[in-house]
Tab-separated table of C-alpha atoms in Angstrom:
chain	number	residue	atom	x	y	z
S	1	MET	CA	26.870	-21.184	32.772
S	2	LEU	CA	25.305	-18.151	31.164
S	3	SER	CA	25.899	-18.001	27.429
S	4	HIS	CA	26.468	-14.663	25.763
S	5	ASP	CA	26.515	-15.962	22.205
S	6	PHE	CA	23.130	-15.118	20.710
S	7	GLY	CA	24.139	-15.517	17.062
S	8	ALA	CA	24.744	-12.733	14.606
S	9	GLY	CA	22.000	-10.366	13.488
S	10	PHE	CA	22.028	-8.170	10.376
S	11	ALA	CA	25.472	-6.933	9.331
S	12	ASP	CA	23.863	-3.704	8.110
S	13	PRO	CA	20.588	-3.461	10.082
S	14	VAL	CA	19.105	-0.552	8.103
S	15	ARG	CA	19.814	-1.752	4.542
S	16	ASP	CA	19.249	-5.429	5.286
S	17	ALA	CA	15.880	-4.821	6.963
S	18	GLN	CA	14.770	-2.650	4.038
S	19	ALA	CA	15.772	-5.288	1.481
S	20	VAL	CA	13.994	-8.082	3.381
S	21	PHE	CA	10.902	-5.915	3.884
S	22	ARG	CA	10.622	-5.134	0.157
S	23	ALA	CA	10.820	-8.862	-0.614
S	24	ILE	CA	7.966	-9.512	1.861
S	25	LEU	CA	5.937	-6.568	0.519
S	26	ASP	CA	6.341	-7.780	-3.071
S	27	ALA	CA	5.439	-11.301	-1.935
S	28	LEU	CA	2.147	-10.208	-0.326
S	29	ALA	CA	1.312	-7.774	-3.145
S	30	ASN	CA	1.888	-10.525	-5.738
S	31	PRO	CA	0.592	-13.694	-4.051
S	32	GLY	CA	2.295	-16.871	-5.210
S	33	THR	CA	5.226	-15.195	-6.984
S	34	PRO	CA	8.448	-16.125	-5.137
S	35	GLN	CA	10.636	-13.188	-4.117
S	36	ASN	CA	14.323	-13.484	-3.348
S	37	LEU	CA	15.251	-12.988	0.290
S	38	PRO	CA	18.689	-11.455	0.783
S	39	ALA	CA	21.183	-14.170	1.701
S	40	ILE	CA	21.264	-13.555	5.440
S	41	ASP	CA	21.246	-16.662	7.571
S	42	THR	CA	20.717	-16.486	11.292
S	43	GLU	CA	20.199	-18.643	14.320
S	44	MET	CA	16.702	-19.234	12.891
S	45	GLY	CA	17.897	-19.857	9.335
S	46	ARG	CA	16.392	-17.672	6.629
S	47	LEU	CA	13.278	-17.236	8.801
S	48	GLY	CA	15.451	-15.150	11.109
S	49	SER	CA	15.851	-12.381	8.543
S	50	ILE	CA	12.056	-11.938	8.636
S	51	THR	CA	12.106	-12.012	12.445
S	52	LEU	CA	14.752	-9.275	12.536
S	53	THR	CA	12.854	-7.190	9.957
S	54	LEU	CA	9.347	-7.252	11.410
S	55	THR	CA	9.471	-7.973	15.136
S	56	ASP	CA	10.374	-5.875	18.167
S	57	HIS	CA	9.106	-5.186	21.686
S	58	ASP	CA	5.667	-4.335	20.233
S	59	THR	CA	5.102	-7.820	18.821
S	60	ALA	CA	4.493	-11.225	20.392
S	61	ILE	CA	5.980	-14.312	18.763
S	62	TRP	CA	4.899	-17.937	18.758
S	63	LEU	CA	7.624	-20.512	18.000
S	64	SER	CA	6.995	-24.002	16.656
S	65	PRO	CA	8.467	-26.848	18.803
S	66	ALA	CA	11.703	-27.225	16.792
S	67	LEU	CA	12.337	-23.489	17.057
S	68	ASP	CA	11.530	-23.239	20.740
S	69	THR	CA	15.128	-23.660	21.919
S	70	GLU	CA	17.361	-21.709	24.256
S	71	ALA	CA	19.440	-20.587	21.266
S	72	VAL	CA	16.439	-19.176	19.361
S	73	ARG	CA	14.918	-17.615	22.474
S	74	GLY	CA	18.260	-15.951	23.146
S	75	PHE	CA	18.520	-14.761	19.536
S	76	VAL	CA	14.989	-13.324	19.540
S	77	GLY	CA	15.331	-11.737	22.952
S	78	PHE	CA	18.720	-10.184	22.285
S	79	HIS	CA	18.123	-8.895	18.750
S	80	THR	CA	14.430	-7.961	18.781
S	81	GLY	CA	13.132	-7.802	22.348
S	82	ALA	CA	9.929	-9.497	21.201
S	83	SER	CA	8.061	-11.504	23.812
S	84	ILE	CA	7.542	-15.207	23.193
S	85	VAL	CA	4.068	-16.610	23.825
S	86	ALA	CA	2.833	-20.200	24.110
S	87	ASP	CA	-0.607	-19.523	22.613
S	88	PRO	CA	-0.728	-18.658	18.887
S	89	ALA	CA	-3.961	-16.717	19.567
S	90	LYS	CA	-1.792	-14.137	21.362
S	91	ALA	CA	0.898	-13.979	18.668
S	92	THR	CA	1.485	-11.221	16.118
S	93	PHE	CA	3.815	-13.571	14.259
S	94	ALA	CA	4.015	-17.356	14.388
S	95	PHE	CA	7.286	-18.864	13.156
S	96	VAL	CA	7.258	-22.478	12.028
S	97	ALA	CA	10.394	-24.546	11.368
S	98	ARG	CA	10.622	-26.938	8.439
S	99	GLY	CA	8.936	-30.194	9.345
S	100	ASP	CA	6.918	-28.727	12.213
S	101	ALA	CA	3.143	-28.535	11.941
S	102	LEU	CA	1.585	-25.146	11.203
S	103	PRO	CA	-0.695	-23.985	14.005
S	104	ASP	CA	-4.356	-24.458	13.067
S	105	PHE	CA	-5.428	-21.158	11.535
S	106	ALA	CA	-8.532	-21.142	13.720
S	107	ARG	CA	-6.285	-21.274	16.825
S	108	CYS	CA	-4.410	-18.121	15.749
S	109	ASN	CA	-5.501	-14.560	16.288
S	110	LEU	CA	-7.925	-13.863	13.450
S	111	GLY	CA	-8.520	-10.200	14.277
S	112	THR	CA	-11.963	-8.732	14.760
S	113	GLN	CA	-14.489	-7.463	12.253
S	114	GLU	CA	-13.662	-3.905	13.409
S	115	TYR	CA	-9.881	-4.440	13.560
S	116	PRO	CA	-9.035	-7.263	11.131
S	117	ASP	CA	-5.401	-6.061	11.108
S	118	ARG	CA	-4.872	-7.387	14.646
S	119	SER	CA	-4.317	-10.921	13.402
S	120	THR	CA	-1.465	-13.416	13.345
S	121	THR	CA	0.929	-13.641	10.418
S	122	ILE	CA	2.317	-17.166	10.041
S	123	VAL	CA	5.863	-17.431	8.698
S	124	ALA	CA	6.575	-21.046	7.808
S	125	GLU	CA	9.620	-22.747	6.395
S	126	MET	CA	8.753	-25.283	3.676
S	127	SER	CA	10.822	-28.211	2.391
S	128	ALA	CA	10.640	-26.640	-1.062
S	129	LEU	CA	8.571	-24.091	-2.968
S	130	SER	CA	7.894	-26.577	-5.752
S	131	GLY	CA	7.263	-30.298	-6.071
S	132	GLY	CA	4.211	-30.412	-3.828
S	133	PRO	CA	0.559	-30.608	-4.874
S	134	THR	CA	-0.430	-27.861	-7.299
S	135	LEU	CA	-2.590	-25.086	-5.888
S	136	VAL	CA	-4.373	-22.502	-8.014
S	137	LEU	CA	-4.484	-18.954	-6.596
S	138	ARG	CA	-6.946	-16.188	-7.425
S	139	GLY	CA	-7.532	-12.740	-5.954
S	140	PRO	CA	-5.989	-9.288	-5.453
S	141	GLY	CA	-2.431	-9.088	-6.743
S	142	ILE	CA	-3.002	-11.864	-9.305
S	143	ARG	CA	-3.900	-11.020	-12.909
S	144	ASP	CA	-5.949	-14.153	-13.610
S	145	THR	CA	-4.693	-17.222	-11.806
S	146	HIS	CA	-1.328	-18.283	-10.448
S	147	GLU	CA	-0.121	-21.788	-9.649
S	148	ILE	CA	2.177	-22.782	-6.804
S	149	SER	CA	3.262	-26.171	-5.473
S	150	PRO	CA	5.038	-25.765	-2.139
S	151	MET	CA	6.105	-28.912	-0.303
S	152	GLY	CA	5.370	-29.114	3.413
S	153	LEU	CA	1.858	-27.711	3.825
S	154	PRO	CA	-0.561	-29.689	6.026
S	155	GLY	CA	-2.858	-32.188	4.298
S	156	ASP	CA	-5.981	-30.185	5.128
S	157	PHE	CA	-4.431	-26.892	4.017
S	158	VAL	CA	-6.918	-26.128	1.243
S	159	ALA	CA	-9.904	-26.761	3.519
S	160	GLN	CA	-8.386	-24.690	6.339
S	161	TRP	CA	-7.585	-21.879	3.914
S	162	ARG	CA	-11.122	-21.914	2.520
S	163	GLU	CA	-12.453	-21.328	6.040
S	164	ASN	CA	-9.845	-18.622	6.538
S	165	ARG	CA	-10.913	-16.914	3.289
S	166	GLU	CA	-14.559	-17.052	4.273
S	167	LEU	CA	-13.790	-15.036	7.409
S	168	PHE	CA	-12.497	-12.121	5.290
S	169	PRO	CA	-11.654	-9.399	6.305
S	170	ARG	CA	-10.629	-11.467	9.355
S	171	GLY	CA	-8.060	-14.224	8.993
S	172	VAL	CA	-4.370	-15.074	9.026
S	173	ASP	CA	-1.768	-14.170	6.419
S	174	LEU	CA	0.905	-16.643	5.413
S	175	LEU	CA	4.527	-16.347	4.333
S	176	LEU	CA	6.167	-19.506	2.992
S	177	VAL	CA	9.965	-19.582	3.019
S	178	ALA	CA	12.287	-22.042	1.278
S	179	GLU	CA	15.405	-22.025	-0.888
S	180	GLY	CA	16.153	-18.412	0.002
S	181	ARG	CA	12.824	-17.229	-1.354
S	182	VAL	CA	9.475	-16.207	0.093
S	183	ILE	CA	5.916	-16.661	-1.174
S	184	GLY	CA	3.122	-14.528	0.268
S	185	LEU	CA	-0.446	-15.757	0.738
S	186	PRO	CA	-2.546	-12.892	2.106
S	187	ARG	CA	-5.989	-13.710	3.496
S	188	SER	CA	-7.558	-12.180	0.360
S	189	THR	CA	-6.270	-15.031	-1.843
S	190	ARG	CA	-8.627	-17.822	-2.903
S	191	ILE	CA	-6.948	-21.220	-3.211
S	192	VAL	CA	-8.225	-24.400	-4.870
S	193	GLU	CA	-6.540	-27.677	-5.743
S	194	ALA	CA	-5.622	-28.044	-9.404
Y	1	MET	CA	35.369	14.396	14.176
Y	2	ASN	CA	32.060	15.314	12.666
Y	3	ALA	CA	30.087	17.095	15.376
Y	4	VAL	CA	26.773	17.030	13.497
Y	5	ALA	CA	24.656	13.941	14.059
Y	6	ASN	CA	23.359	12.333	10.889
Y	7	TYR	CA	19.802	11.277	10.259
Y	8	ASN	CA	19.100	7.583	9.965
Y	9	PHE	CA	18.688	6.428	6.350
Y	10	ALA	CA	15.342	7.829	5.109
Y	11	TYR	CA	14.901	9.975	8.255
Y	12	LEU	CA	12.716	7.636	10.349
Y	13	ASP	CA	14.233	5.502	13.111
Y	14	GLU	CA	14.163	1.735	12.599
Y	15	GLN	CA	11.530	1.020	15.238
Y	16	THR	CA	9.136	3.441	13.539
Y	17	LYS	CA	9.856	1.893	10.149
Y	18	ARG	CA	9.087	-1.595	11.514
Y	19	MET	CA	5.760	-0.363	12.915
Y	20	ILE	CA	4.831	1.286	9.600
Y	21	ARG	CA	6.034	-1.718	7.595
Y	22	ARG	CA	3.795	-4.034	9.646
Y	23	ALA	CA	0.854	-1.703	8.971
Y	24	ILE	CA	1.622	-1.654	5.231
Y	25	LEU	CA	1.681	-5.470	5.071
Y	26	LYS	CA	-1.726	-5.676	6.771
Y	27	ALA	CA	-3.047	-3.001	4.426
Y	28	VAL	CA	-1.923	-5.021	1.399
Y	29	ALA	CA	-3.521	-8.184	2.838
Y	30	ILE	CA	-6.879	-6.409	3.420
Y	31	PRO	CA	-7.302	-4.184	0.327
Y	32	GLY	CA	-9.154	-0.955	1.102
Y	33	TYR	CA	-9.152	-1.383	4.905
Y	34	GLN	CA	-7.638	1.544	6.822
Y	35	VAL	CA	-4.938	0.222	9.174
Y	36	PRO	CA	-4.290	2.468	12.187
Y	37	PHE	CA	-0.633	3.347	12.711
Y	38	SER	CA	1.296	5.497	15.125
Y	39	SER	CA	2.011	8.466	12.873
Y	40	ARG	CA	5.116	10.463	13.693
Y	41	GLU	CA	5.772	14.153	13.593
Y	42	MET	CA	7.640	14.910	10.386
Y	43	PRO	CA	9.717	17.959	9.476
Y	44	MET	CA	6.813	19.432	7.518
Y	45	PRO	CA	3.301	20.527	8.484
Y	46	TYR	CA	0.310	18.211	8.486
Y	47	GLY	CA	-1.418	18.553	5.146
Y	48	TRP	CA	1.891	18.598	3.293
Y	49	GLY	CA	2.081	14.880	2.863
Y	50	THR	CA	3.360	13.570	6.201
Y	51	GLY	CA	1.495	10.274	5.680
Y	52	GLY	CA	2.879	9.720	2.202
Y	53	VAL	CA	6.360	10.699	3.361
Y	54	GLN	CA	6.252	8.159	6.204
Y	55	VAL	CA	5.122	5.402	3.831
Y	56	THR	CA	7.826	6.309	1.303
Y	57	ALA	CA	10.482	6.492	4.044
Y	58	SER	CA	9.530	2.992	5.217
Y	59	ILE	CA	9.691	1.308	1.818
Y	60	ILE	CA	12.485	3.188	0.037
Y	61	GLY	CA	15.915	1.624	-0.470
Y	62	PRO	CA	19.195	2.898	-1.869
Y	63	ASP	CA	18.438	1.508	-5.352
Y	64	ASP	CA	15.049	3.180	-5.705
Y	65	VAL	CA	14.366	6.060	-8.073
Y	66	LEU	CA	11.846	8.519	-6.646
Y	67	LYS	CA	9.396	10.783	-8.453
Y	68	VAL	CA	7.111	13.170	-6.556
Y	69	ILE	CA	4.137	14.992	-8.057
Y	70	ASP	CA	1.849	17.658	-6.686
Y	71	GLN	CA	-1.331	17.409	-8.735
Y	72	GLY	CA	0.357	16.277	-11.953
Y	73	ALA	CA	3.352	18.561	-11.646
Y	74	ASP	CA	6.944	17.706	-10.738
Y	75	ASP	CA	7.930	21.344	-10.287
Y	76	THR	CA	5.614	22.755	-7.610
Y	77	THR	CA	6.649	23.516	-4.012
Y	78	ASN	CA	5.354	20.340	-2.338
Y	79	ALA	CA	6.839	18.043	-4.975
Y	80	VAL	CA	10.193	19.797	-5.111
Y	81	SER	CA	10.651	19.876	-1.341
Y	82	ILE	CA	9.692	16.223	-0.773
Y	83	ARG	CA	11.989	15.148	-3.600
Y	84	ALA	CA	14.815	17.207	-2.072
Y	85	PHE	CA	14.024	15.738	1.359
Y	86	PHE	CA	14.581	12.166	0.195
Y	87	ALA	CA	17.592	13.099	-1.927
Y	88	LYS	CA	19.103	14.459	1.292
Y	89	VAL	CA	18.066	11.926	3.954
Y	90	ALA	CA	18.139	8.768	1.807
Y	91	GLN	CA	20.581	9.789	-0.922
Y	92	VAL	CA	18.291	8.208	-3.518
Y	93	ALA	CA	18.167	9.071	-7.193
Y	94	THR	CA	15.200	11.221	-8.184
Y	95	THR	CA	13.530	11.697	-11.526
Y	96	THR	CA	10.631	13.518	-13.148
Y	97	HIS	CA	10.110	10.749	-15.709
Y	98	THR	CA	7.271	8.392	-14.810
Y	99	ALA	CA	8.838	5.477	-16.690
Y	100	GLU	CA	12.133	5.698	-14.758
Y	101	ALA	CA	10.605	5.865	-11.264
Y	102	THR	CA	10.302	2.851	-8.958
Y	103	ILE	CA	8.392	4.850	-6.326
Y	104	ILE	CA	6.068	7.735	-7.203
Y	105	GLN	CA	4.697	9.801	-4.339
Y	106	THR	CA	1.637	11.770	-5.364
Y	107	ARG	CA	-0.578	14.439	-3.970
Y	108	HIS	CA	-3.720	13.412	-5.741
Y	109	ARG	CA	-3.010	12.565	-9.360
Y	110	ILE	CA	-2.081	9.389	-11.190
Y	111	PRO	CA	0.375	9.863	-14.070
Y	112	GLU	CA	-1.088	9.662	-17.579
Y	113	ARG	CA	1.480	7.054	-18.601
Y	114	LYS	CA	0.277	3.581	-17.637
Y	115	LEU	CA	2.109	2.390	-14.527
Y	116	GLU	CA	4.021	-0.864	-14.751
Y	117	ALA	CA	4.485	-3.923	-12.559
Y	118	GLY	CA	7.089	-3.244	-9.887
Y	119	GLN	CA	6.265	0.445	-9.562
Y	120	ILE	CA	4.756	1.698	-6.289
Y	121	LEU	CA	2.415	4.686	-6.180
Y	122	VAL	CA	2.260	6.379	-2.741
Y	123	TYR	CA	-0.685	8.717	-2.163
Y	124	GLN	CA	-0.730	11.560	0.346
Y	125	VAL	CA	-4.175	11.401	1.934
Y	126	PRO	CA	-5.793	14.203	3.972
Y	127	ILE	CA	-8.975	12.421	5.133
Y	128	PRO	CA	-8.891	8.649	4.633
Y	129	GLU	CA	-12.419	7.919	5.859
Y	130	PRO	CA	-14.896	8.143	2.960
Y	131	LEU	CA	-17.819	8.153	5.422
Y	132	ARG	CA	-16.414	10.904	7.670
Y	133	PHE	CA	-18.575	13.763	6.361
Y	134	LEU	CA	-21.644	11.545	6.612
Y	135	GLU	CA	-20.873	10.203	10.104
Y	136	PRO	CA	-18.363	12.066	12.275
Y	137	ARG	CA	-17.955	9.338	14.938
Y	138	GLU	CA	-15.020	6.981	14.341
Y	139	THR	CA	-16.719	4.287	16.455
Y	140	GLU	CA	-19.688	4.380	14.072
Y	141	THR	CA	-17.772	4.475	10.771
Y	142	ARG	CA	-15.617	1.577	11.994
Y	143	LYS	CA	-18.778	-0.413	12.678
Y	144	MET	CA	-20.187	0.527	9.263
Y	145	HIS	CA	-17.042	-0.836	7.567
Y	146	ALA	CA	-17.169	-3.948	9.772
Y	147	LEU	CA	-20.788	-4.633	8.792
Y	148	GLU	CA	-20.264	-3.537	5.171
Y	149	GLU	CA	-23.056	-1.041	5.755
Y	150	TYR	CA	-22.584	1.502	2.980
Y	151	GLY	CA	-26.191	2.547	2.373
Y	152	LEU	CA	-25.444	6.051	3.644
Y	153	MET	CA	-22.926	6.614	0.867
Y	154	HIS	CA	-25.460	5.643	-1.773
Y	155	VAL	CA	-27.989	7.990	-0.166
Y	156	LYS	CA	-25.425	10.778	-0.433
Y	157	LEU	CA	-24.855	10.078	-4.140
Y	158	TYR	CA	-28.628	9.847	-4.656
Y	159	GLU	CA	-29.122	13.244	-2.981
Y	160	ASP	CA	-26.599	14.635	-5.476
Y	161	ILE	CA	-28.810	13.370	-8.291
Y	162	ALA	CA	-31.994	14.691	-6.664
Y	163	ARG	CA	-30.446	18.133	-6.230
Y	164	HIS	CA	-28.226	18.509	-9.308
Y	165	GLY	CA	-29.588	15.921	-11.723
Y	166	ARG	CA	-26.242	14.094	-11.680
Y	167	ILE	CA	-23.619	12.832	-9.231
Y	168	ALA	CA	-21.845	16.107	-8.425
Y	169	THR	CA	-18.782	14.594	-6.721
Y	170	THR	CA	-15.760	15.335	-8.919
Y	171	TYR	CA	-12.831	14.427	-6.686
Y	172	ALA	CA	-12.338	11.983	-3.788
Y	173	TYR	CA	-15.033	9.990	-5.587
Y	174	PRO	CA	-15.741	6.890	-3.456
Y	175	VAL	CA	-14.724	3.482	-4.783
Y	176	LYS	CA	-15.342	-0.095	-3.712
Y	177	VAL	CA	-12.238	-2.255	-3.492
Y	178	GLU	CA	-12.474	-5.928	-4.467
Y	179	GLY	CA	-16.202	-5.856	-3.729
Y	180	ARG	CA	-15.712	-5.257	0.001
Y	181	TYR	CA	-14.418	-1.974	1.447
Y	182	VAL	CA	-15.584	1.465	0.339
Y	183	MET	CA	-12.430	3.564	0.077
Y	184	ASP	CA	-11.514	7.201	-0.395
Y	185	PRO	CA	-9.125	7.299	-3.367
Y	186	SER	CA	-7.702	10.559	-1.876
Y	187	PRO	CA	-8.799	13.856	-3.461
Y	188	THR	CA	-7.652	12.745	-6.880
Y	189	PRO	CA	-9.958	13.951	-9.688
Y	190	LYS	CA	-12.480	11.251	-10.567
Y	191	PHE	CA	-10.814	11.295	-14.005
Y	192	ASP	CA	-8.105	9.098	-12.450
Y	193	ASN	CA	-10.412	6.570	-10.762
Y	194	PRO	CA	-10.446	4.148	-13.728
Y	195	LYS	CA	-6.614	4.046	-13.646
Y	196	MET	CA	-6.782	2.493	-10.161
Y	197	HIS	CA	-8.829	-0.445	-11.436
Y	198	ARG	CA	-6.639	-3.491	-11.966
Y	199	SER	CA	-3.510	-1.332	-12.087
Y	200	GLU	CA	-0.212	-3.166	-12.592
Y	201	ALA	CA	1.371	-1.046	-9.843
Y	202	LEU	CA	1.036	-1.403	-6.080
Y	203	GLN	CA	-0.863	1.559	-4.593
Y	204	LEU	CA	-0.201	2.631	-0.988
Y	205	PHE	CA	-2.079	5.400	0.829
Y	206	GLY	CA	-0.744	7.282	3.860
Y	207	ALA	CA	-2.729	9.702	6.034
Y	208	GLY	CA	-0.344	11.232	8.583
Y	209	ARG	CA	-2.666	13.469	10.566
Y	210	GLU	CA	-5.385	10.802	10.667
Y	211	HIS	CA	-2.959	7.947	11.441
Y	212	ARG	CA	-4.132	5.569	8.731
Y	213	ILE	CA	-2.476	3.485	6.014
Y	214	TYR	CA	-4.353	1.570	3.331
Y	215	ALA	CA	-3.489	-0.149	0.089
Y	216	VAL	CA	-4.644	-1.532	-3.232
Y	217	PRO	CA	-2.481	-4.412	-4.524
Y	218	PRO	CA	-1.900	-4.806	-8.281
Y	219	HIS	CA	-4.703	-6.360	-10.371
Y	220	THR	CA	-7.361	-5.449	-7.806
Y	221	ASP	CA	-10.902	-4.382	-8.654
Y	222	VAL	CA	-11.491	-0.710	-7.859
Y	223	VAL	CA	-15.019	0.249	-8.880
Y	224	SER	CA	-16.437	3.759	-8.588
Y	225	LEU	CA	-19.852	3.759	-6.886
Y	226	ASP	CA	-22.777	4.647	-9.140
Y	227	PHE	CA	-26.340	3.723	-10.097
Y	228	GLU	CA	-27.592	1.745	-13.092
Y	229	ASP	CA	-29.400	4.796	-14.476
Y	230	HIS	CA	-26.613	7.206	-13.463
Y	231	PRO	CA	-23.408	5.378	-14.365
Y	232	PHE	CA	-20.020	6.694	-13.261
Y	233	GLU	CA	-18.479	9.091	-15.783
Y	234	ILE	CA	-15.128	10.844	-15.899
Y	235	GLN	CA	-14.556	14.468	-16.856
Y	236	HIS	CA	-14.252	15.237	-20.570
Y	237	PHE	CA	-12.422	18.214	-22.008
Y	238	GLU	CA	-13.606	19.939	-25.153
Y	239	GLN	CA	-10.174	21.007	-26.366
Y	240	PRO	CA	-6.753	19.351	-26.363
Y	241	CYS	CA	-3.749	20.554	-24.336
Y	242	ALA	CA	-2.668	23.984	-25.614
Y	243	LEU	CA	1.019	23.083	-25.421
Y	244	CYS	CA	1.247	19.497	-26.642
Y	245	GLY	CA	-2.150	18.864	-28.220
Y	246	ALA	CA	-2.856	15.785	-26.080
Y	247	GLU	CA	-6.453	14.553	-25.920
Y	248	GLY	CA	-7.981	12.268	-23.317
Y	249	VAL	CA	-5.743	13.613	-20.544
Y	250	TYR	CA	-6.563	15.707	-17.488
Y	251	LEU	CA	-6.156	19.439	-18.149
Y	252	ASP	CA	-5.536	22.424	-15.864
Y	253	GLU	CA	-6.899	25.871	-16.687
Y	254	VAL	CA	-4.192	28.529	-16.724
Y	255	ILE	CA	-5.172	32.238	-16.655
Y	256	LEU	CA	-3.101	34.194	-19.178
Y	257	ASP	CA	-4.137	37.833	-18.589
Y	258	ASP	CA	-6.741	39.956	-16.774
Y	259	ARG	CA	-9.086	40.089	-19.781
Y	260	GLY	CA	-10.378	36.548	-19.521
Y	261	GLY	CA	-7.633	34.958	-21.580
Y	262	HIS	CA	-6.922	31.378	-20.550
Y	263	MET	CA	-5.605	28.098	-21.825
Y	264	TYR	CA	-5.880	24.449	-20.885
Y	265	VAL	CA	-2.672	22.487	-20.429
Y	266	CYS	CA	-1.759	18.978	-19.291
Y	267	SER	CA	-1.852	18.597	-15.522
Y	268	ASP	CA	0.834	15.888	-15.884
Y	269	THR	CA	3.919	17.995	-16.675
Y	270	ASP	CA	6.146	15.017	-17.475
Y	271	HIS	CA	3.625	13.644	-19.962
Y	272	CYS	CA	3.359	17.074	-21.623
Y	273	GLU	CA	7.144	17.536	-21.825
Y	274	GLU	CA	7.669	14.085	-23.301
Y	275	ARG	CA	5.053	14.766	-25.971
Y	276	ARG	CA	6.563	18.140	-26.855
Y	277	ASP	CA	10.028	16.567	-27.035
Y	278	ALA	CA	8.560	14.003	-29.408
Y	279	GLY	CA	7.364	16.835	-31.687
Y	280	PHE	CA	3.700	17.164	-30.681
Y	281	VAL	CA	2.592	20.798	-30.667
Y	282	GLY	CA	-0.638	22.383	-29.373
Y	283	VAL	CA	-2.328	25.616	-30.433
Y	284	LEU	CA	-0.324	27.899	-28.143
Y	285	GLY	CA	2.796	25.751	-28.358
Y	286	MET	CA	2.979	26.610	-32.061
Y	287	GLN	CA	2.801	30.336	-31.404
Y	288	GLU	CA	5.623	30.004	-28.903
Y	289	ALA	CA	7.760	28.189	-31.429
Y	290	ALA	CA	7.081	30.844	-34.079
Y	291	GLU	CA	8.122	33.723	-31.835
């Protein structure tokens, strides 16, 4: 039987998208500082508010295994029209559910030296934004240093991120979501273990 | 029934806003890199700030307070009409006070008052490519940015010195962002370049005709290009503002009569008004008060 229930989108698409976008903008402009996401839960949890804000028929989406369900595909297709791709190298955005592994950064689209903007943005749900190993951030948007301790990053995250940073201006950008908040880690940020 | 269709909030349709928002996020992630975007036709001519207006329209929300300046002034045609535009299509509060604004759209100047964390400065940019007058081909300038090949820009500044004895560029003075991209700070007087360096505010640049958006996040190094023996210098003024007596601010020359009479006043009208309200008086301000 064909289901017509794709889950609710934004109640007020214009205002809600603006509020979510400003949270993401502040997150990437101030790496490591958590920004409140408006309390809008969707078929994809809080990740879905970012999906609704940034994706449409011009973007390709990669879904982590736990997200790659009929319900989520229906939600994405109905509300955004974004195409879903199996290869993260073809994705504008990669969405990762809590507990799923992040795609290797090197397997994502890293952009080119001429067009570094044509890269993948990874949006990953964490178990928590604190309680994990402490990471020290440095770079644009940070006065001196900033410490974060998200729980749920892969064990080789710091090494992978170092390689990602060395590719600058190429590379992926990262949004970490948990507890109704979002942390931005743009490719310009340098990260070391505390 | 209301027969007149309303504009979407902030004029642009949602699909356009999403496209611009994605470009802005990439611009913030790669400070100084010019992100191509699909610029729309706006209800004003190119050269009147269509790029800045599209950036502002994509970020502004109902709780924002908008200030718009043309050079430093809140009360000139371009500033007044853009402020009225957003008051109409986004119903946002507007202000002339720098401290009250959450978004400041500017055609070329940075307010004298230090910007604070949380404020966003949106620049209207005519020609975003700093290398354009040295190399007209986009394919070539793109490659030069990709390879970080900026020798040509230094040659240009050196030729200034050879010809004039000093670097003669006074506005749109090229800067290097976070040690990587050479960026056009828009035709802001070089007086304002140091204010971009490690600013607390987020700076977004929109070039409508040229279809480019770029950004400088807060606390980011913005260094004006120079030479060891010819260091970067800003303009200095020999007299204070004639109305408020301010020193160390950017001044405009105002012609007073046809016999060569002139005065220098603050380019930043809000800064000047606040000082005069606080009791500061310049040379000509005193005469006015005595009349």
